């Protein structure tokens, strides 16, 4: 499709400039102080969808942040692809580790540094530019709908009621999401599944006020010490998770599946070098690809308590806090696992302190069948623009809403991500390679074309 | 001494107002932004010493915060008491837990609420008002020197060179400090010792940047998890400290000493109620009075790492931090113990992370002999104003500079504290009872009188 390539080549700089403009909006969904930025961001997405040729573009308000919808309808007899993305981004702390402002995008060595560059503004925006490419060259091969939401980073709490309320509007044959990564531009890959998530927060309270650690130390339980002991007890010496029942529902992979999974290219020493660690860590008996792809995990996402300032303060604090999340794999239900996690922590809390544990958000794991027409269309699209077929891999992250698309809209999801694992998602200096951005815009129209062809 | 009482009664309100004025100065020694407040506070102390009748009042600058000196010399043949206090205060965080501003003193139910009210402005200021009482009634019984320093809460790093440089100026027979507490006004007590302190900070670093906990979780060591495991390993199931050699130098108390120590009034259920805990905690085989008085401890004073904001962030953080301090008892040397603690933590650090551990400050434990003239003078002074002899107890806190007074000035220290254990030292809502303040001002002149008499 030379006309796509020509159009994209001609509009290259504008495609990039528009993304940078979007990246300048600090759309942090977790922070109440960014509420207005969320609205501005939704409005910008609406404007860009309209300019790209989408119809019926509308901002739907929810109990939380708004959802942007748009569509292009070419022919009722053609299949419909529902593109999903999110315009909200993660918080930016610790700010001091950023080399440039998180909302002041900078291009350096071919990489766009900004919060949201890869997750997910840079990736969903490829779909808007792909739409523009097809519209302006009069070559839209099927019907396309868009929902770009604003709460992915805080658990998409209001997406389920939105999907329920707009089943007809959102009716589609497949959901297409670019919010994952590939191995590299040389070794393209497609995620065939994402892990689920259970995210909780714990507060351990000891005395009713901060105490002097000299006057009371040694006689009153220190909530930090107790919390540390509780956390330590959650993994055994083989880094298996010790919570009774934790692995009960995990679908065990066959030896054949494990062998296949471990065929994906992986260079341990390069991986370690890139992360700056001397040794890897993980559940005994599993490879790194298995640990990040098909095994459930329990991670500490945050901990705090007592004096955290400069110098020293001899305090025995009243409480200590932790944020803990589990990645879940097929077979595990996030409601059940969150409940199991909270109940276990409550059970192991000693009487000298009190616990308050509550759920933040969660989502179920999801697997895409690789023998489906949808997967084949994605495979062919990658092959068309990369010159080689993608390797199917299991992604370690979570996109909890995929199971909602299945249950409410009865749609399978295709993960066609163009990020890289080292894009620093959720971290300081998040980046997205300019080349990957353009490659995505180039590849997406082929997906629509091949999917329309295969569905004939 | 009716004239003392009359003078104090007449000036009661002014004594209190002057203290409140001093409490309004945010003299937080740990915070660089309060450097000017430290200077203002030292100047106010100088002014008040001069007004009270002290001579040669001078502010000595140090590499850190200044020291205020003053003296009154009545007769070279009389003994000299060196009064020590500190005008610096602890940081005030967490600010949201204060019922009124930490530097906006409020009197409620007979208690002065303000940072530094008990530790130590309210207590060293009693000595200035006691001096004024004796000077204005022409009844100073001996020579008195004052050093009021500004770095007690950050380890008194510059006091040792100051003492070394001014040995002659500071020459005295005994050091008198009001920076501890008594059981209650009904059950007066005198601290016969304080614990030593080793205070360190630890940083555990895993990957070279914050990672996405989905993409990398399960395959890369999480510094929070590792730090928690290390902390958990520092106590065994009996709450004994597990660091090899930790108890080696502890002077074991005789059964007789233990029996005596445990005779101090202690109501466990009242203690638990007052702290709001269901169960106490501590080293197996020891009572609460022993755990806080004569046993060494290891406390977590602070911990932080990863995402600590509202909501959730799925991060596997690059590092995690903790502030850890040990209270030391007679026999233990703080340099040796700090070294032992750091080396042990380095030793138990697994290869999947790196550790950086460093010392904040420390001090040796100290015990006052209760058969000395100095202790007897304090005992008689308490008896004169409280109507009953004080109970000798071991204090759990640390005043590291006492061992310096012994080694450099060759002086024993008397702890004549008028605070209460529930004064919320180092915590939000620090308070000092107005009655204790006045009782201290009343009692101090008697110490000087009895000490002069006993030394004749």
PDB file of C-alpha atoms in Angstrom, chain A residues 65-198:
ATOM      1  CA  UNK A  65     -12.524  10.556  34.427  1.00  0.00           C
ATOM      2  CA  UNK A  66     -14.211  10.814  30.983  1.00  0.00           C
ATOM      3  CA  UNK A  67     -14.088   8.283  28.130  1.00  0.00           C
ATOM      4  CA  UNK A  68     -13.638   9.438  24.530  1.00  0.00           C
ATOM      5  CA  UNK A  69     -15.559   7.590  21.810  1.00  0.00           C
ATOM      6  CA  UNK A  70     -15.396   7.886  18.027  1.00  0.00           C
ATOM      7  CA  UNK A  71     -15.970   5.657  15.018  1.00  0.00           C
ATOM      8  CA  UNK A  72     -15.761   5.339  11.297  1.00  0.00           C
ATOM      9  CA  UNK A  73     -18.401   3.266   9.583  1.00  0.00           C
ATOM     10  CA  UNK A  74     -17.685   2.183   6.003  1.00  0.00           C
ATOM     11  CA  UNK A  75     -20.073  -0.707   5.445  1.00  0.00           C
ATOM     12  CA  UNK A  76     -22.430  -2.622   7.741  1.00  0.00           C
ATOM     13  CA  UNK A  77     -21.393  -5.880   6.129  1.00  0.00           C
ATOM     14  CA  UNK A  78     -17.757  -5.371   7.070  1.00  0.00           C
ATOM     15  CA  UNK A  79     -16.324  -6.424  10.423  1.00  0.00           C
ATOM     16  CA  UNK A  80     -15.777  -3.875  13.179  1.00  0.00           C
ATOM     17  CA  UNK A  81     -12.545  -3.386  15.146  1.00  0.00           C
ATOM     18  CA  UNK A  82     -12.760  -1.671  18.535  1.00  0.00           C
ATOM     19  CA  UNK A  83      -9.524   0.161  19.321  1.00  0.00           C
ATOM     20  CA  UNK A  84      -8.939   0.657  23.026  1.00  0.00           C
ATOM     21  CA  UNK A  85      -6.355   2.968  24.607  1.00  0.00           C
ATOM     22  CA  UNK A  86      -5.947   5.189  27.628  1.00  0.00           C
ATOM     23  CA  UNK A  87      -4.960   8.833  27.844  1.00  0.00           C
ATOM     24  CA  UNK A  88      -4.212   8.789  31.558  1.00  0.00           C
ATOM     25  CA  UNK A  89      -0.683   8.267  32.869  1.00  0.00           C
ATOM     26  CA  UNK A  90       1.046   7.071  36.022  1.00  0.00           C
ATOM     27  CA  UNK A  91       2.242   9.475  38.748  1.00  0.00           C
ATOM     28  CA  UNK A  92       5.755  10.814  38.133  1.00  0.00           C
ATOM     29  CA  UNK A  93       7.448  10.476  41.529  1.00  0.00           C
ATOM     30  CA  UNK A  94      10.342  10.334  42.251  1.00  0.00           C
ATOM     31  CA  UNK A  95      10.643  13.547  40.257  1.00  0.00           C
ATOM     32  CA  UNK A  96      14.310  14.100  41.097  1.00  0.00           C
ATOM     33  CA  UNK A  97      15.318  11.062  39.032  1.00  0.00           C
ATOM     34  CA  UNK A  98      13.944  12.461  35.758  1.00  0.00           C
ATOM     35  CA  UNK A  99      16.572  13.894  33.414  1.00  0.00           C
ATOM     36  CA  UNK A 100      13.963  16.209  31.887  1.00  0.00           C
ATOM     37  CA  UNK A 101      10.471  17.243  32.917  1.00  0.00           C
ATOM     38  CA  UNK A 102       7.986  14.348  32.689  1.00  0.00           C
ATOM     39  CA  UNK A 103       5.538  16.628  30.845  1.00  0.00           C
ATOM     40  CA  UNK A 104       8.132  18.527  28.891  1.00  0.00           C
ATOM     41  CA  UNK A 105       8.857  15.928  26.156  1.00  0.00           C
ATOM     42  CA  UNK A 106      12.416  15.808  24.873  1.00  0.00           C
ATOM     43  CA  UNK A 107      13.683  13.785  21.905  1.00  0.00           C
ATOM     44  CA  UNK A 108      17.160  12.414  22.477  1.00  0.00           C
ATOM     45  CA  UNK A 109      18.935   9.661  20.527  1.00  0.00           C
ATOM     46  CA  UNK A 110      15.709   8.838  18.717  1.00  0.00           C
ATOM     47  CA  UNK A 111      13.704   8.434  21.908  1.00  0.00           C
ATOM     48  CA  UNK A 112      10.787  10.537  23.140  1.00  0.00           C
ATOM     49  CA  UNK A 113      11.247  11.069  26.894  1.00  0.00           C
ATOM     50  CA  UNK A 114       7.981  11.900  28.667  1.00  0.00           C
ATOM     51  CA  UNK A 115       5.473  10.322  31.040  1.00  0.00           C
ATOM     52  CA  UNK A 116       2.940   8.499  28.872  1.00  0.00           C
ATOM     53  CA  UNK A 117       5.181   8.390  25.795  1.00  0.00           C
ATOM     54  CA  UNK A 118       4.923   4.588  25.638  1.00  0.00           C
ATOM     55  CA  UNK A 119       2.151   4.016  28.174  1.00  0.00           C
ATOM     56  CA  UNK A 120      -0.118   4.740  26.455  1.00  0.00           C
ATOM     57  CA  UNK A 121      -0.359   8.086  24.664  1.00  0.00           C
ATOM     58  CA  UNK A 122       2.347   7.281  22.124  1.00  0.00           C
ATOM     59  CA  UNK A 123       0.712   3.950  21.422  1.00  0.00           C
ATOM     60  CA  UNK A 124      -2.986   4.827  21.173  1.00  0.00           C
ATOM     61  CA  UNK A 125      -2.125   7.917  19.150  1.00  0.00           C
ATOM     62  CA  UNK A 126      -0.608   5.658  16.457  1.00  0.00           C
ATOM     63  CA  UNK A 127      -4.148   4.379  15.900  1.00  0.00           C
ATOM     64  CA  UNK A 128      -5.487   7.893  15.367  1.00  0.00           C
ATOM     65  CA  UNK A 129      -2.719   8.580  12.842  1.00  0.00           C
ATOM     66  CA  UNK A 130      -3.349   5.195  11.187  1.00  0.00           C
ATOM     67  CA  UNK A 131      -7.018   6.153  10.928  1.00  0.00           C
ATOM     68  CA  UNK A 132      -6.072   9.482   9.376  1.00  0.00           C
ATOM     69  CA  UNK A 133      -3.818   7.685   6.885  1.00  0.00           C
ATOM     70  CA  UNK A 134      -6.630   5.393   5.735  1.00  0.00           C
ATOM     71  CA  UNK A 135      -9.304   8.129   5.694  1.00  0.00           C
ATOM     72  CA  UNK A 136      -7.227  10.632   3.763  1.00  0.00           C
ATOM     73  CA  UNK A 137      -6.241   7.991   1.218  1.00  0.00           C
ATOM     74  CA  UNK A 138      -9.835   6.727   0.950  1.00  0.00           C
ATOM     75  CA  UNK A 139      -8.845   3.207   1.931  1.00  0.00           C
ATOM     76  CA  UNK A 140     -10.534   2.337   5.217  1.00  0.00           C
ATOM     77  CA  UNK A 141     -11.035  -1.428   4.860  1.00  0.00           C
ATOM     78  CA  UNK A 142     -13.603  -1.992   7.646  1.00  0.00           C
ATOM     79  CA  UNK A 143     -15.486  -0.273  10.466  1.00  0.00           C
ATOM     80  CA  UNK A 144     -13.400   1.069  13.342  1.00  0.00           C
ATOM     81  CA  UNK A 145     -14.499   2.261  16.759  1.00  0.00           C
ATOM     82  CA  UNK A 146     -12.377   3.959  19.398  1.00  0.00           C
ATOM     83  CA  UNK A 147     -12.651   4.125  23.145  1.00  0.00           C
ATOM     84  CA  UNK A 148      -9.839   6.005  24.825  1.00  0.00           C
ATOM     85  CA  UNK A 149     -10.380   5.996  28.553  1.00  0.00           C
ATOM     86  CA  UNK A 150      -8.828   7.941  31.449  1.00  0.00           C
ATOM     87  CA  UNK A 151      -8.661   5.470  34.297  1.00  0.00           C
ATOM     88  CA  UNK A 152      -6.462   2.592  33.174  1.00  0.00           C
ATOM     89  CA  UNK A 153      -3.706   3.490  35.631  1.00  0.00           C
ATOM     90  CA  UNK A 154      -6.133   3.547  38.552  1.00  0.00           C
ATOM     91  CA  UNK A 155      -8.000   0.338  37.809  1.00  0.00           C
ATOM     92  CA  UNK A 156     -10.622   1.335  35.189  1.00  0.00           C
ATOM     93  CA  UNK A 157     -13.316   1.260  37.853  1.00  0.00           C
ATOM     94  CA  UNK A 158     -15.859   3.081  35.705  1.00  0.00           C
ATOM     95  CA  UNK A 159     -15.242   1.210  32.472  1.00  0.00           C
ATOM     96  CA  UNK A 160     -17.409  -1.773  33.358  1.00  0.00           C
ATOM     97  CA  UNK A 161     -20.597   0.314  33.852  1.00  0.00           C
ATOM     98  CA  UNK A 162     -19.669   2.258  30.696  1.00  0.00           C
ATOM     99  CA  UNK A 163     -19.385  -0.935  28.636  1.00  0.00           C
ATOM    100  CA  UNK A 164     -22.614  -2.249  30.134  1.00  0.00           C
ATOM    101  CA  UNK A 165     -24.452   0.986  29.335  1.00  0.00           C
ATOM    102  CA  UNK A 166     -23.172   1.224  25.749  1.00  0.00           C
ATOM    103  CA  UNK A 167     -23.127  -2.372  24.528  1.00  0.00           C
ATOM    104  CA  UNK A 168     -24.720  -1.479  21.189  1.00  0.00           C
ATOM    105  CA  UNK A 169     -22.555   1.530  20.533  1.00  0.00           C
ATOM    106  CA  UNK A 170     -19.431  -0.530  21.218  1.00  0.00           C
ATOM    107  CA  UNK A 171     -20.506  -3.681  19.371  1.00  0.00           C
ATOM    108  CA  UNK A 172     -17.460  -5.070  17.549  1.00  0.00           C
ATOM    109  CA  UNK A 173     -15.788  -8.234  16.335  1.00  0.00           C
ATOM    110  CA  UNK A 174     -12.449  -7.782  18.014  1.00  0.00           C
ATOM    111  CA  UNK A 175     -10.682  -5.409  20.388  1.00  0.00           C
ATOM    112  CA  UNK A 176      -7.273  -4.093  19.313  1.00  0.00           C
ATOM    113  CA  UNK A 177      -4.939  -2.670  21.947  1.00  0.00           C
ATOM    114  CA  UNK A 178      -1.461  -1.203  21.645  1.00  0.00           C
ATOM    115  CA  UNK A 179      -0.343  -0.988  25.251  1.00  0.00           C
ATOM    116  CA  UNK A 180       2.327  -3.683  25.470  1.00  0.00           C
ATOM    117  CA  UNK A 181       5.835  -4.167  24.171  1.00  0.00           C
ATOM    118  CA  UNK A 182       7.681  -6.298  21.633  1.00  0.00           C
ATOM    119  CA  UNK A 183      11.097  -7.888  22.025  1.00  0.00           C
ATOM    120  CA  UNK A 184      12.733  -5.471  19.564  1.00  0.00           C
ATOM    121  CA  UNK A 185      12.253  -4.037  16.085  1.00  0.00           C
ATOM    122  CA  UNK A 186      14.593  -6.826  14.892  1.00  0.00           C
ATOM    123  CA  UNK A 187      12.652  -9.487  16.747  1.00  0.00           C
ATOM    124  CA  UNK A 188       9.017  -8.459  16.618  1.00  0.00           C
ATOM    125  CA  UNK A 189       6.671 -10.259  18.976  1.00  0.00           C
ATOM    126  CA  UNK A 190       3.013 -10.267  19.896  1.00  0.00           C
ATOM    127  CA  UNK A 191       1.731 -10.674  23.430  1.00  0.00           C
ATOM    128  CA  UNK A 192      -0.663 -13.572  23.608  1.00  0.00           C
ATOM    129  CA  UNK A 193      -1.696 -12.888  27.154  1.00  0.00           C
ATOM    130  CA  UNK A 194      -1.394 -10.530  30.067  1.00  0.00           C
ATOM    131  CA  UNK A 195      -1.283 -11.279  33.755  1.00  0.00           C
ATOM    132  CA  UNK A 196      -4.056 -10.311  36.134  1.00  0.00           C
ATOM    133  CA  UNK A 197      -3.619  -8.062  39.141  1.00  0.00           C
ATOM    134  CA  UNK A 198      -4.605  -7.846  42.800  1.00  0.00           C
TER     135      UNK A 198
END
